[in-house]
Short mmCIF file of C-alpha atoms in Angstrom, two decimals:
data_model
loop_
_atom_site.label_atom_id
_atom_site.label_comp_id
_atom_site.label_asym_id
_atom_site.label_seq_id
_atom_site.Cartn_x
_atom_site.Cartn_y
_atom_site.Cartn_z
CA UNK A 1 -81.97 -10.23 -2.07
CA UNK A 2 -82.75 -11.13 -5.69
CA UNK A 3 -80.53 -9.14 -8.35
CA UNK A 4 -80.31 -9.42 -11.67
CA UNK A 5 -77.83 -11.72 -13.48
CA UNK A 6 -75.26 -10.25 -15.85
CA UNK A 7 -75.34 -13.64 -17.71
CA UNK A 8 -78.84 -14.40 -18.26
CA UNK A 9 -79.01 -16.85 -15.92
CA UNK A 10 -82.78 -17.42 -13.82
CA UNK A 11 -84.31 -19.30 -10.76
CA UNK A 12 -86.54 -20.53 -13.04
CA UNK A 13 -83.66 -23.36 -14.51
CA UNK A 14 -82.77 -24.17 -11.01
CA UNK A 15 -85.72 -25.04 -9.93
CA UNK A 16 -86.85 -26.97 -13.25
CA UNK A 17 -83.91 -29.15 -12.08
CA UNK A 18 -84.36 -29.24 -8.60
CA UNK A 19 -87.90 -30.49 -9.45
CA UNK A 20 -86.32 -33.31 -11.74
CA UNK A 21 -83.55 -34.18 -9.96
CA UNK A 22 -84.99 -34.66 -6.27
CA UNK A 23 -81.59 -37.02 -5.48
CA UNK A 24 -79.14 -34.69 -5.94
CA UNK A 25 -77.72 -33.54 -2.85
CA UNK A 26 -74.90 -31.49 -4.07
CA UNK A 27 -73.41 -29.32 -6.40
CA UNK A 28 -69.91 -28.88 -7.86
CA UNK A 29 -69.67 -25.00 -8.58
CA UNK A 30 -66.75 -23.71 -11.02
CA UNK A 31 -64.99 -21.42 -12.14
CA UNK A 32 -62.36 -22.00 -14.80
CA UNK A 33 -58.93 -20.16 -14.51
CA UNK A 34 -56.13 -19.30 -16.86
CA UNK A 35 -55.31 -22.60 -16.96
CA UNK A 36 -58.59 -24.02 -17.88
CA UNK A 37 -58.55 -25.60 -14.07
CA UNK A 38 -61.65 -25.59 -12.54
CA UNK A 39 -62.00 -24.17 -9.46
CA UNK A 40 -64.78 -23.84 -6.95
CA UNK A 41 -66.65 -25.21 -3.63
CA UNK A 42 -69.01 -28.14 -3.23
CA UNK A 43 -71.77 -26.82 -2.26
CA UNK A 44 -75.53 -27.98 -0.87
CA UNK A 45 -79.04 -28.72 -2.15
CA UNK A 46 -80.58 -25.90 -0.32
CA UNK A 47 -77.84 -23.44 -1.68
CA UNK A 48 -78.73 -23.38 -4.94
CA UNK A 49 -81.54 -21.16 -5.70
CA UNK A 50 -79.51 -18.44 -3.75
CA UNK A 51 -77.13 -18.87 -6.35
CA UNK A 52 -78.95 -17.85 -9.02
CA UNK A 53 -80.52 -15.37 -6.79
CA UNK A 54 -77.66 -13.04 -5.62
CA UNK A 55 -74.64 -15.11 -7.20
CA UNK A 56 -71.92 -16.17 -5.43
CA UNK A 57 -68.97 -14.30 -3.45
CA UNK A 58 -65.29 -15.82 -4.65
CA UNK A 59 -62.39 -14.09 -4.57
CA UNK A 60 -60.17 -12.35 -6.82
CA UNK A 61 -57.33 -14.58 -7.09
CA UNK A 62 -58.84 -17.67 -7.81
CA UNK A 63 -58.21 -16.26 -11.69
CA UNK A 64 -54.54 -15.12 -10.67
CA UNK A 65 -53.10 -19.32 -9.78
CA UNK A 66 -50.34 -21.01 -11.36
CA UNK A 67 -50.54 -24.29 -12.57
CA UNK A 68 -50.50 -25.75 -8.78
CA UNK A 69 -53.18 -23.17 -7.39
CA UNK A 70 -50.22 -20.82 -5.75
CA UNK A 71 -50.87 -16.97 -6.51
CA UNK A 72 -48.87 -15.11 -8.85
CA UNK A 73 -48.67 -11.61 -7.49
CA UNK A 74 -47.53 -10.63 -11.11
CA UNK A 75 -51.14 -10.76 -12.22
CA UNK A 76 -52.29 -7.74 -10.14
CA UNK A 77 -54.90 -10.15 -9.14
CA UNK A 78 -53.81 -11.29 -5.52
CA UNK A 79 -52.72 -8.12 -3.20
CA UNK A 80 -52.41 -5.36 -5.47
CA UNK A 81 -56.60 -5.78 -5.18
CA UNK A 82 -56.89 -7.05 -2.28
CA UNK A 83 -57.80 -10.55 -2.66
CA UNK A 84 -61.34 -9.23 -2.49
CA UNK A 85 -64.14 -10.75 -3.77
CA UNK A 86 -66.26 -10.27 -6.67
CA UNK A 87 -69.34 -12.30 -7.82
CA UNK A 88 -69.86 -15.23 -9.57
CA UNK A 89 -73.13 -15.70 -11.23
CA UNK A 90 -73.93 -19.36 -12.88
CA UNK A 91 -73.31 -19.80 -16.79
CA UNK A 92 -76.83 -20.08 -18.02
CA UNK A 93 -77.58 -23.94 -19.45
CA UNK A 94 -74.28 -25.47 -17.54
CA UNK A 95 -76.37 -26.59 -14.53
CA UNK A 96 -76.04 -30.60 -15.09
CA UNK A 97 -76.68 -33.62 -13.23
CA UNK A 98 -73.15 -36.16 -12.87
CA UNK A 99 -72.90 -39.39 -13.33
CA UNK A 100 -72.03 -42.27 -11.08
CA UNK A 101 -71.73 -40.02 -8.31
CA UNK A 102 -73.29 -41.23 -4.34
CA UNK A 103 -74.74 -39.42 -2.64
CA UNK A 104 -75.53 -37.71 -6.08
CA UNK A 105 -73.87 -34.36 -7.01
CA UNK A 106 -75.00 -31.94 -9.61
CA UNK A 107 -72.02 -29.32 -11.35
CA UNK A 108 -72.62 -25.55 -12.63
CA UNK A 109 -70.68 -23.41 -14.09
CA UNK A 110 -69.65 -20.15 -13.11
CA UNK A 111 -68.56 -16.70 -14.70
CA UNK A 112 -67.19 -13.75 -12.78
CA UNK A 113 -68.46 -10.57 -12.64
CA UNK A 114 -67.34 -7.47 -10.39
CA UNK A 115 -69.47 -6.10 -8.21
CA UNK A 116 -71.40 -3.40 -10.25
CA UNK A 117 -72.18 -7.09 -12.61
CA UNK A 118 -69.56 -5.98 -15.06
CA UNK A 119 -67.43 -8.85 -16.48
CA UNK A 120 -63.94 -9.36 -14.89
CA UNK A 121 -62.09 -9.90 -18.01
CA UNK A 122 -59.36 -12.27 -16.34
CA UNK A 123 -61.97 -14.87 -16.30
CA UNK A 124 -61.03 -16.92 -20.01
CA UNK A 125 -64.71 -17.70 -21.23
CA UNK A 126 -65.16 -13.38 -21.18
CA UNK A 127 -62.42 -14.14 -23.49
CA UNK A 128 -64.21 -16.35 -25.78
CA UNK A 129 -67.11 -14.22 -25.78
CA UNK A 130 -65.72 -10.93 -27.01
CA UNK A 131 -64.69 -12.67 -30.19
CA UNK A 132 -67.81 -14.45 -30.47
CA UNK A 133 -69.40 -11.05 -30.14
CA UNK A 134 -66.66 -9.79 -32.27
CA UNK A 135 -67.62 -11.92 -35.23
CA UNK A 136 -71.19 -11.41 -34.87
CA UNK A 137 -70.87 -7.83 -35.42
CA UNK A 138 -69.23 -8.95 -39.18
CA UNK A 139 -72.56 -11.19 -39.66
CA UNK A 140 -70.88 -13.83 -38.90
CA UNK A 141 -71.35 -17.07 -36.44
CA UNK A 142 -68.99 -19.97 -35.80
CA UNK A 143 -69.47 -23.57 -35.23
CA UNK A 144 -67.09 -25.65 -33.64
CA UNK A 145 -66.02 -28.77 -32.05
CA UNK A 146 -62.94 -30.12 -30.24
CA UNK A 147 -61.51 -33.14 -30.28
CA UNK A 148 -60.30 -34.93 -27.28
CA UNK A 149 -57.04 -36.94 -26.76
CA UNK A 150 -56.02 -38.29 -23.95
CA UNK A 151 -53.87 -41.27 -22.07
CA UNK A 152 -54.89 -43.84 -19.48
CA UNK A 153 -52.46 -45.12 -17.63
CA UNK A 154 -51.74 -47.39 -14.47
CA UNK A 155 -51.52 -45.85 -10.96
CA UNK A 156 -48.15 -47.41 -10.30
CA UNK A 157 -45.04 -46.36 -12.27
CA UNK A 158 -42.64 -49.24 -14.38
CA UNK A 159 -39.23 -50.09 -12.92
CA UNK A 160 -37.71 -47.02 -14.18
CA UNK A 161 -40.06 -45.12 -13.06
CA UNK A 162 -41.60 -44.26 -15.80
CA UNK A 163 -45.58 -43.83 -16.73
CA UNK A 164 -46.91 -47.09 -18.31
CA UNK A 165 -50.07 -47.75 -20.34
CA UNK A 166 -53.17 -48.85 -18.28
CA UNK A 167 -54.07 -52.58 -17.41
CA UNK A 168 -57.72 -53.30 -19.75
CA UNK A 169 -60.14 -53.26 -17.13
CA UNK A 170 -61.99 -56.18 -18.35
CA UNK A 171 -59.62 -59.32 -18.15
CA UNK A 172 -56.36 -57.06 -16.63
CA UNK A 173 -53.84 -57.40 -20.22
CA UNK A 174 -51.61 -54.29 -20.13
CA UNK A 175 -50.71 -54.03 -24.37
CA UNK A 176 -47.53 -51.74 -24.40
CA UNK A 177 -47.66 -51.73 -28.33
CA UNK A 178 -49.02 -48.72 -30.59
CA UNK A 179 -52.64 -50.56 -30.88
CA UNK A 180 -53.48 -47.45 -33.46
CA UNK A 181 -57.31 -47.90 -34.69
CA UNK A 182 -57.36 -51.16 -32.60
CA UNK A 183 -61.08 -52.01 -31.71
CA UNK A 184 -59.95 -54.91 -29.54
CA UNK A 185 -57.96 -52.62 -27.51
CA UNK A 186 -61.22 -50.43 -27.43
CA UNK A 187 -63.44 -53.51 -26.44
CA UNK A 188 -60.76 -53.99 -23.48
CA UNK A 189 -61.62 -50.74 -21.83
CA UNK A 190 -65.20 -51.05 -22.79
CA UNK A 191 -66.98 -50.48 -18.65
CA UNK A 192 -64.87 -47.66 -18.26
CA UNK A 193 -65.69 -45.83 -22.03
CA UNK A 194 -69.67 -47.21 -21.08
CA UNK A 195 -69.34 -44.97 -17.63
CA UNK A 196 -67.67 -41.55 -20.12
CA UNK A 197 -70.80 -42.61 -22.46
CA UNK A 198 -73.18 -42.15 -19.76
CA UNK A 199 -71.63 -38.90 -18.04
CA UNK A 200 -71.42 -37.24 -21.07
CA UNK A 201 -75.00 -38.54 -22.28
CA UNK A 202 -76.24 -37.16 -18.63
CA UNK A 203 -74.44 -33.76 -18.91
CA UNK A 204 -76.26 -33.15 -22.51
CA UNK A 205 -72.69 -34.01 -24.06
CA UNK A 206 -72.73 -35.67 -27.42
CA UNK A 207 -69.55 -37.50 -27.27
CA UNK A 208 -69.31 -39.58 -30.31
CA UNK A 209 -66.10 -41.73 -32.22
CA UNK A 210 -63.83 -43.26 -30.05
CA UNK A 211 -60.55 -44.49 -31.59
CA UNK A 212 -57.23 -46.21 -29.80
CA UNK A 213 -54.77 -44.03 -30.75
CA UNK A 214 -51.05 -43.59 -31.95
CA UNK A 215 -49.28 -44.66 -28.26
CA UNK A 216 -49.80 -47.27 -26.01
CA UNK A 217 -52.95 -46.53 -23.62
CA UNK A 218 -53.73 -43.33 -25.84
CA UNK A 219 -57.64 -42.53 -27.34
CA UNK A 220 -59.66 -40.00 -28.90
CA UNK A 221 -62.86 -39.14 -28.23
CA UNK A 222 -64.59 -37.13 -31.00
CA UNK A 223 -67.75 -34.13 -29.78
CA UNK A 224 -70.46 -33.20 -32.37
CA UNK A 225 -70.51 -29.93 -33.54
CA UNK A 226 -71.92 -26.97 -31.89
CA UNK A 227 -73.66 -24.22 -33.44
CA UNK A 228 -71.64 -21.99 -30.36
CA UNK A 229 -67.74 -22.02 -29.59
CA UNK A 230 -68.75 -21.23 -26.19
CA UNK A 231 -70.81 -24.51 -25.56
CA UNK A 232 -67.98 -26.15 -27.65
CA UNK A 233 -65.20 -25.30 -24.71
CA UNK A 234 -67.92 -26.03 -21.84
CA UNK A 235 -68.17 -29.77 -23.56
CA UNK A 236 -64.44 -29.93 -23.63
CA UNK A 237 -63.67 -28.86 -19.91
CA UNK A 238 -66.50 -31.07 -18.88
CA UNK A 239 -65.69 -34.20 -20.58
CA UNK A 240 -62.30 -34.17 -19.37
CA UNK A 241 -63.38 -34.18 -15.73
CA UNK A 242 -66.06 -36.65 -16.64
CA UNK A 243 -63.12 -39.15 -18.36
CA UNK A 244 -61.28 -38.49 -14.84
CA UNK A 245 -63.52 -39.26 -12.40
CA UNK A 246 -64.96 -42.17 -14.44
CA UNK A 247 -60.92 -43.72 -15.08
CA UNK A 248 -60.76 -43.00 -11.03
CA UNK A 249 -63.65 -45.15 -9.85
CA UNK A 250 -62.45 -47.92 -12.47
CA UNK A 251 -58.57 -47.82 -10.89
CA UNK A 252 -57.20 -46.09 -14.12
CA UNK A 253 -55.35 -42.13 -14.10
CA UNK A 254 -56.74 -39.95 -16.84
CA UNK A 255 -53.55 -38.44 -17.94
CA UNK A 256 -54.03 -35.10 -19.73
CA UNK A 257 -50.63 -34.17 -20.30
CA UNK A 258 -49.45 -33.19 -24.34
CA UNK A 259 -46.45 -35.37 -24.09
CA UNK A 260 -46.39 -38.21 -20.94
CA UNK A 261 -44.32 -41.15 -22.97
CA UNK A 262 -41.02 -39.80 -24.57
CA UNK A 263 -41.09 -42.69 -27.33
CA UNK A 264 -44.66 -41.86 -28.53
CA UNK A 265 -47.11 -39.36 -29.94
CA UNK A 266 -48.51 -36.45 -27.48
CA UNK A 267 -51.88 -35.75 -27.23
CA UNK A 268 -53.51 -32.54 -29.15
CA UNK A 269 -56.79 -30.89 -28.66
CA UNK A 270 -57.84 -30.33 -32.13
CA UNK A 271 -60.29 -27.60 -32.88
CA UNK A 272 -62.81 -27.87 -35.95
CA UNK A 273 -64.32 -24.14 -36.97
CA UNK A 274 -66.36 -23.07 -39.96
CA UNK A 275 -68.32 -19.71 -40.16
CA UNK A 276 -72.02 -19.05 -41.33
CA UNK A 277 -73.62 -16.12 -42.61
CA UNK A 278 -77.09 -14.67 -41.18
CA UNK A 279 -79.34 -17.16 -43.29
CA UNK A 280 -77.29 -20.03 -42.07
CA UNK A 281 -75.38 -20.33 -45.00
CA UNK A 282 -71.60 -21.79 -44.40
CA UNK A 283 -69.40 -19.20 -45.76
CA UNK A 284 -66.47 -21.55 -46.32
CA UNK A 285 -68.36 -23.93 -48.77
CA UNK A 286 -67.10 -23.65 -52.21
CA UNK A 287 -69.49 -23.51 -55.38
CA UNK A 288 -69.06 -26.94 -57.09
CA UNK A 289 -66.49 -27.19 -59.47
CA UNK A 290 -65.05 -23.79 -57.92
CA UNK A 291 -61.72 -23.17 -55.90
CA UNK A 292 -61.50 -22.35 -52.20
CA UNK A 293 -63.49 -19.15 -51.46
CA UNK A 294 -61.85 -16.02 -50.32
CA UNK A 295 -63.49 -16.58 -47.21
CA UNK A 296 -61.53 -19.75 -45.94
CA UNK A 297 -58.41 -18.60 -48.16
CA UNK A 298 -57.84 -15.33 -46.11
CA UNK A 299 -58.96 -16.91 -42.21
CA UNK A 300 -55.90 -19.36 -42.94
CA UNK A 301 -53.95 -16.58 -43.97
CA UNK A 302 -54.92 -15.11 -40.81
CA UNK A 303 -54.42 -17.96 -38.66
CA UNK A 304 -51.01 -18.68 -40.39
CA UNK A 305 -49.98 -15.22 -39.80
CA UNK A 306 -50.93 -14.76 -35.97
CA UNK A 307 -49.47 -18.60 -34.90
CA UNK A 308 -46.11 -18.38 -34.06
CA UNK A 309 -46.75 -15.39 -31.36
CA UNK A 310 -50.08 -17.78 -30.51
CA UNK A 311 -48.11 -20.25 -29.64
CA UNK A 312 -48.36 -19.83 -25.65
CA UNK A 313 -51.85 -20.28 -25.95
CA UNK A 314 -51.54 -23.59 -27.63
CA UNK A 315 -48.87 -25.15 -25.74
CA UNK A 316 -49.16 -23.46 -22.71
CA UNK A 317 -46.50 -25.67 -20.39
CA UNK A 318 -43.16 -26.88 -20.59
CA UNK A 319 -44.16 -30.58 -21.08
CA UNK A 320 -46.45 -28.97 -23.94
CA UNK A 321 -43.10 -28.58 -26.20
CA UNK A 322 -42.17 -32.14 -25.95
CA UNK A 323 -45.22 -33.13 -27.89
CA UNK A 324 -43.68 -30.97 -31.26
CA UNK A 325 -41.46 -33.17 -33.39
CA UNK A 326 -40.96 -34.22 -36.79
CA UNK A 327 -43.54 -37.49 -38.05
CA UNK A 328 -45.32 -36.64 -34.76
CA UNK A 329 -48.73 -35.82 -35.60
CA UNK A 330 -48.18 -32.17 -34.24
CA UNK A 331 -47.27 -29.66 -36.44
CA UNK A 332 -43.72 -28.09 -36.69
CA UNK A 333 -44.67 -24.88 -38.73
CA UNK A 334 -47.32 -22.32 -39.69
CA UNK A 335 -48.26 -24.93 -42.94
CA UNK A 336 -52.22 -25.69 -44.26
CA UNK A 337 -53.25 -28.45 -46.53
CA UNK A 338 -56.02 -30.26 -47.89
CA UNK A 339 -56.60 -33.79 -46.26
CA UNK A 340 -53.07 -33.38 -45.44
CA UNK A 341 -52.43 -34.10 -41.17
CA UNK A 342 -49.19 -33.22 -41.33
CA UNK A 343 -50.00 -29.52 -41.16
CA UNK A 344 -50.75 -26.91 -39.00
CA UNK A 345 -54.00 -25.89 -40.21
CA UNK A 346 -55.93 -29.08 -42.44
CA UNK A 347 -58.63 -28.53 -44.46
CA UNK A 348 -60.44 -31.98 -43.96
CA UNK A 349 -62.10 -33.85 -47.16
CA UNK A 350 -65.48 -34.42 -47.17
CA UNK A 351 -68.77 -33.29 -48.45
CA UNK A 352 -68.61 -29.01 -49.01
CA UNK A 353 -71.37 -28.71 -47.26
CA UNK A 354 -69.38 -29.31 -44.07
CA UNK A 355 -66.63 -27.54 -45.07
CA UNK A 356 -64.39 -26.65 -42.18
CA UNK A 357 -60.61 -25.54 -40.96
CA UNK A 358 -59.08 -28.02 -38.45
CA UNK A 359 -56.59 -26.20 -35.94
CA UNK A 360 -54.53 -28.95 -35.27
CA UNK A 361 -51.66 -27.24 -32.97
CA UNK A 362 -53.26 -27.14 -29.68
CA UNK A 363 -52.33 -29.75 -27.23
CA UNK A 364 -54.88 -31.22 -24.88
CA UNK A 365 -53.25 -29.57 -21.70
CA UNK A 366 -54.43 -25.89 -23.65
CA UNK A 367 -57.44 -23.97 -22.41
CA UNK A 368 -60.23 -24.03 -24.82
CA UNK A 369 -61.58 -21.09 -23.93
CA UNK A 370 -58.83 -19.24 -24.73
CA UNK A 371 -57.72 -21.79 -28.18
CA UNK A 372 -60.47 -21.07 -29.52
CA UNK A 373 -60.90 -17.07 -28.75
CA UNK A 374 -57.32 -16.65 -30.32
CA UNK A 375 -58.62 -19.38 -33.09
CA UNK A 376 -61.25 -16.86 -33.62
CA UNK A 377 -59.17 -13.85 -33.63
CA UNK A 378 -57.22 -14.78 -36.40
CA UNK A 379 -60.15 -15.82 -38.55
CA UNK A 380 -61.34 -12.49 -38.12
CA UNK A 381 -58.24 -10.36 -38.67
CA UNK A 382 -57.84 -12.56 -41.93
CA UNK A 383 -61.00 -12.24 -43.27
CA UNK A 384 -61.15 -7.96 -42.58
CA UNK A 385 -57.62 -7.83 -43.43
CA UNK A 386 -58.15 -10.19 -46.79
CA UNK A 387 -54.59 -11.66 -45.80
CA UNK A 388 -53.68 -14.69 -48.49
CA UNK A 389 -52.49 -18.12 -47.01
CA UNK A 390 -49.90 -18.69 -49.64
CA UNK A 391 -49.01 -22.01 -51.13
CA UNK A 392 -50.80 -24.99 -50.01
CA UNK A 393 -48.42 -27.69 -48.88
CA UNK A 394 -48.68 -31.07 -50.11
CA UNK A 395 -47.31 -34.46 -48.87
CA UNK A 396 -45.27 -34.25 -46.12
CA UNK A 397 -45.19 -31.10 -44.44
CA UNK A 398 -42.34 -32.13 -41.93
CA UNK A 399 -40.30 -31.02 -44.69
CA UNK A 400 -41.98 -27.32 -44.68
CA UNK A 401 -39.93 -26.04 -42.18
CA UNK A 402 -40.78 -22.14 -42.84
CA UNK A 403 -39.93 -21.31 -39.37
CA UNK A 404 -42.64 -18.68 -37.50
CA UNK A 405 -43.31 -20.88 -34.68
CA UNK A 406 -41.29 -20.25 -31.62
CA UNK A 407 -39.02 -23.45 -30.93
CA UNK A 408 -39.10 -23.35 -27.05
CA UNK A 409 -40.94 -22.38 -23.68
CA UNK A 410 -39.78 -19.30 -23.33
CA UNK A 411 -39.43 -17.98 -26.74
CA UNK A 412 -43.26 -18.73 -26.77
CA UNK A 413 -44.00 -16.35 -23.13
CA UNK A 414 -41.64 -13.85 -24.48
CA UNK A 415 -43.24 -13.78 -28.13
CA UNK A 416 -46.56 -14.09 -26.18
CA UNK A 417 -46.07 -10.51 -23.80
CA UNK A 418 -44.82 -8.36 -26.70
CA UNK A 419 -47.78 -9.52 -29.01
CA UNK A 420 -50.04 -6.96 -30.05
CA UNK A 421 -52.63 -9.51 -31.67
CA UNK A 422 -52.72 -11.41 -28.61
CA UNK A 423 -53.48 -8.19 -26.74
CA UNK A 424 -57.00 -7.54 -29.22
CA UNK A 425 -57.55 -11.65 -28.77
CA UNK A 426 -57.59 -12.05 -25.26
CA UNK A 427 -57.98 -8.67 -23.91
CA UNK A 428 -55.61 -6.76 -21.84
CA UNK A 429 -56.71 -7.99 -18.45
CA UNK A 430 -56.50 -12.01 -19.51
CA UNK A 431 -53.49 -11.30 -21.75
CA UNK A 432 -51.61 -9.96 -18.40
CA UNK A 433 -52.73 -12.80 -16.40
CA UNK A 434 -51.96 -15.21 -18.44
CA UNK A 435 -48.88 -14.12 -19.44
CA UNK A 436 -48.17 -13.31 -16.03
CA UNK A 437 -48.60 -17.11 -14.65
CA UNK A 438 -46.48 -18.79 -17.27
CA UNK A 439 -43.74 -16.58 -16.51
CA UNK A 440 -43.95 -17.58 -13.19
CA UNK A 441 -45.18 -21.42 -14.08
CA UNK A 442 -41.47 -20.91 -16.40
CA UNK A 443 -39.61 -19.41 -13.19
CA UNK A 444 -40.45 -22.56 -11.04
CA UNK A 445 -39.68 -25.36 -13.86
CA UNK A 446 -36.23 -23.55 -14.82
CA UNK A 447 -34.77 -23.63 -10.98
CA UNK A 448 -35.81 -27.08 -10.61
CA UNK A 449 -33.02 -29.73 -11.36
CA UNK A 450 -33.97 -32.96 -13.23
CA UNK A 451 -32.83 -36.20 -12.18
CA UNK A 452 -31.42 -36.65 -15.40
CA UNK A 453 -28.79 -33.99 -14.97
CA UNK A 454 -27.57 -35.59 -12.03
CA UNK A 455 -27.09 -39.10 -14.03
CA UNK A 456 -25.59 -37.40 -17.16
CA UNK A 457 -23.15 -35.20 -14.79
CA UNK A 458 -22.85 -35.64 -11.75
CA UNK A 459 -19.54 -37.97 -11.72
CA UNK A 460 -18.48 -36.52 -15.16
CA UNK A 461 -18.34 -32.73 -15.43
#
């Protein structure tokens, strides 16, 4: 039975690409959980339209899973309801063909709804959505981009077991030097970035710089702007499966972890956000000749002030606190400065047309949904609560230590649950959830026993 679809959704865009695409055959179907995993079923050609038609039954707990896919009962999400199911309905635009696949698979995303078509608020993108809402309520709309970092490395581990940089996939050289801004070391990977090219190209992606970063095997990839922070996070989950199934086919693991080489940089996930007014206008563009307006002064102030109990949402895992340390390239305290990357929060130079904050503590293991719904959050609580950023720091803001950022795991989940803010920027259902599966994410890590203890004291305490 047809029903109507609480997210806009129609038949009518399914069978548009149907008609298109008559050599697809299948279709990836997810959801994204707390994590930012995606989860779903593979599903067939002919099972599409009833998609759109009636949705799609998945239960509960799918949005209740650790980092692993276990449950965490904590949530409320697993048999305190049940594990019943509610309905998914697809994410209107998200239907997209993939590249490189045989026989050839299409992906869609989902959102999930209970059964009355309400939202179910543990799903992150509702998340993102309130605040988008949230903001357009003040007249205002964001634009955004991330920025993607990530590792590729070889499938087999060194002789200390240890990750190691991937061989080039063109002549088989394995560089374990820095290589930073290297287009040679770019030219070396150059089949495998051709196949990201043409997944993201095919999944309406514009993925555009690509720079060797500051670690062996690390790069960036760099998405165009979006006039939506919602598209801006579906580009973002998307491209990172398309840069892993791509490095897979080419014998190369996509490593998405903040921090996989001890010696070297971690990887961030960068968020760009500026704010226009109802004729377009970009409310953080200074007058010529004129200071910062009040406008970009108080969201910093806002984002400054709301980052240190944010901090969960940004580094989300225990490897994710590895990745903050001094002459990193990941910031160390609540700082903002002008062309400055040694802060938190960088205003970039540039024409002031563009004029834009760049959120530069999220690592690339974060969910985006959720980055940028708190990202949003504290834009708007600075700009209605006219909250001033303070000084600006210059040169290097390693030595800015002004503390306000927890320094651990588990200072972050504790400053996380008690935080009020984080309650109004999630929501209380995803705030519980999510709060709920790091404590239990932080549970398994602290009973586990590295192999390191054993070599520092095993035969010496």
């Amino acid at each position: 039975m047809t029903q109507t679809c609480p997210s806009g959704a129609t038949p009518a865009e399914a069978q548009a690409f149907l008609d298109a695409h008559p050599e697809v055959q299948a279709f990836d179907i997810l959801l994204h959980d707390s994590n930012g995993i995606a989860r779903g079923k593979i599903i067939r050609r002919h099972e599409l339209m009833a998609i759109y038609e009636g949705g799609r039954h998945l239960p509960i707990s799918i949005l209740g899973l650790d980092i692993v896919g276990e449950d965490v009962e904590e949530t409320g999400l697993i048999w305190e309801a049940g594990d019943g199911d509610l309905r998914a309905w697809p994410v209107p635009g998200t239907l997209k063909a993939q590249h490189g696949t045989d026989p050839a698979r299409g992906e869609l995303f989902l959102g999930q709804y209970h059964l009355d078509g309400t939202p179910m608020l543990s799903d992150p993108r509702h998340a993102l959505k309130r605040q988008v809402e949230a903001l357009a309520a003040m007249g205002l709309q964001a634009s955004a981009a991330f920025e993607l970092e990530f590792f590729l490395l070889a499938p087999e581990r060194d002789g200390q077991g240890r990750v190691q940089p991937a061989r080039d996939v063109v002549d088989g050289r394995r560089s374990t030097r820095t290589e930073v801004y290297s287009v040679d070391q770019l030219i070396g990977m150059q089949p495998l970035f051709d196949d990201i090219y043409a997944g993201a190209a095919l999944a309406g992606i514009v993925a555009e710089t690509l720079i060797s970063e500051y670690a062996p095997g690390q790069y960036e990839l760099t998405l165009h702007y979006r006039d939506d922070p919602l598209s801006a996070a579906d580009d973002l989950v998307r491209l990172k499966r398309i840069v892993r199934a791509q490095a897979r086919s080419h014998g190369v693991v996509a490593c998405f972890m903040a921090k996989p080489m001890e010696d070297y940089a971690g990887s961030g996930m960068h968020l760009h956000v500026s704010l226009r007014d109802e004729t377009g206008r970009n409310v953080f563009t200074e007058a010529p000749g004129a200071g910062w307006t009040d406008t970009i002064r108080h969201a910093i102030g806002g984002l400054l002030q709301t980052m240190g109990e944010s901090m969960l949402i940004f580094a989300p895992h225990a490897n994710s606190w590895r990745r903050f340390a001094n002459q990193s390239y990941a910031p160390v305290a609540p700082t903002w400065g002008v062309n400055n990357r040694s802060v938190a929060l960088r205003i970039p130079a540039g024409d002031g047309k563009a004029r834009r904050i760049e959120h530069r503590p999220a690592g690339v293991d974060a969910n985006p949904y959720l980055v940028a719904a708190t990202v949003l959050a504290g834009i708007r609580r600075g700009i209605e609560q006219r909250i001033e950023p303070g000084a600006e720091t210059t040169g290097n803001g390693y030595d800015h230590h002004a503390g306000g950022i927890p320094r651990d795991w588990r200072s972050a989940i504790e400053a996380a649950k008690g935080s009020a803010f984080l309650k109004d920027a999630l929501g209380d259902e995803m705030h519980r959830t999510f709060t709920a599966v790091k404590a239990a994410e932080y549970t398994r890590v602290a009973r586990a026993i590295p192999e390191l203890e054993y070599e520092l004291y095993l035969h010496r305490v």
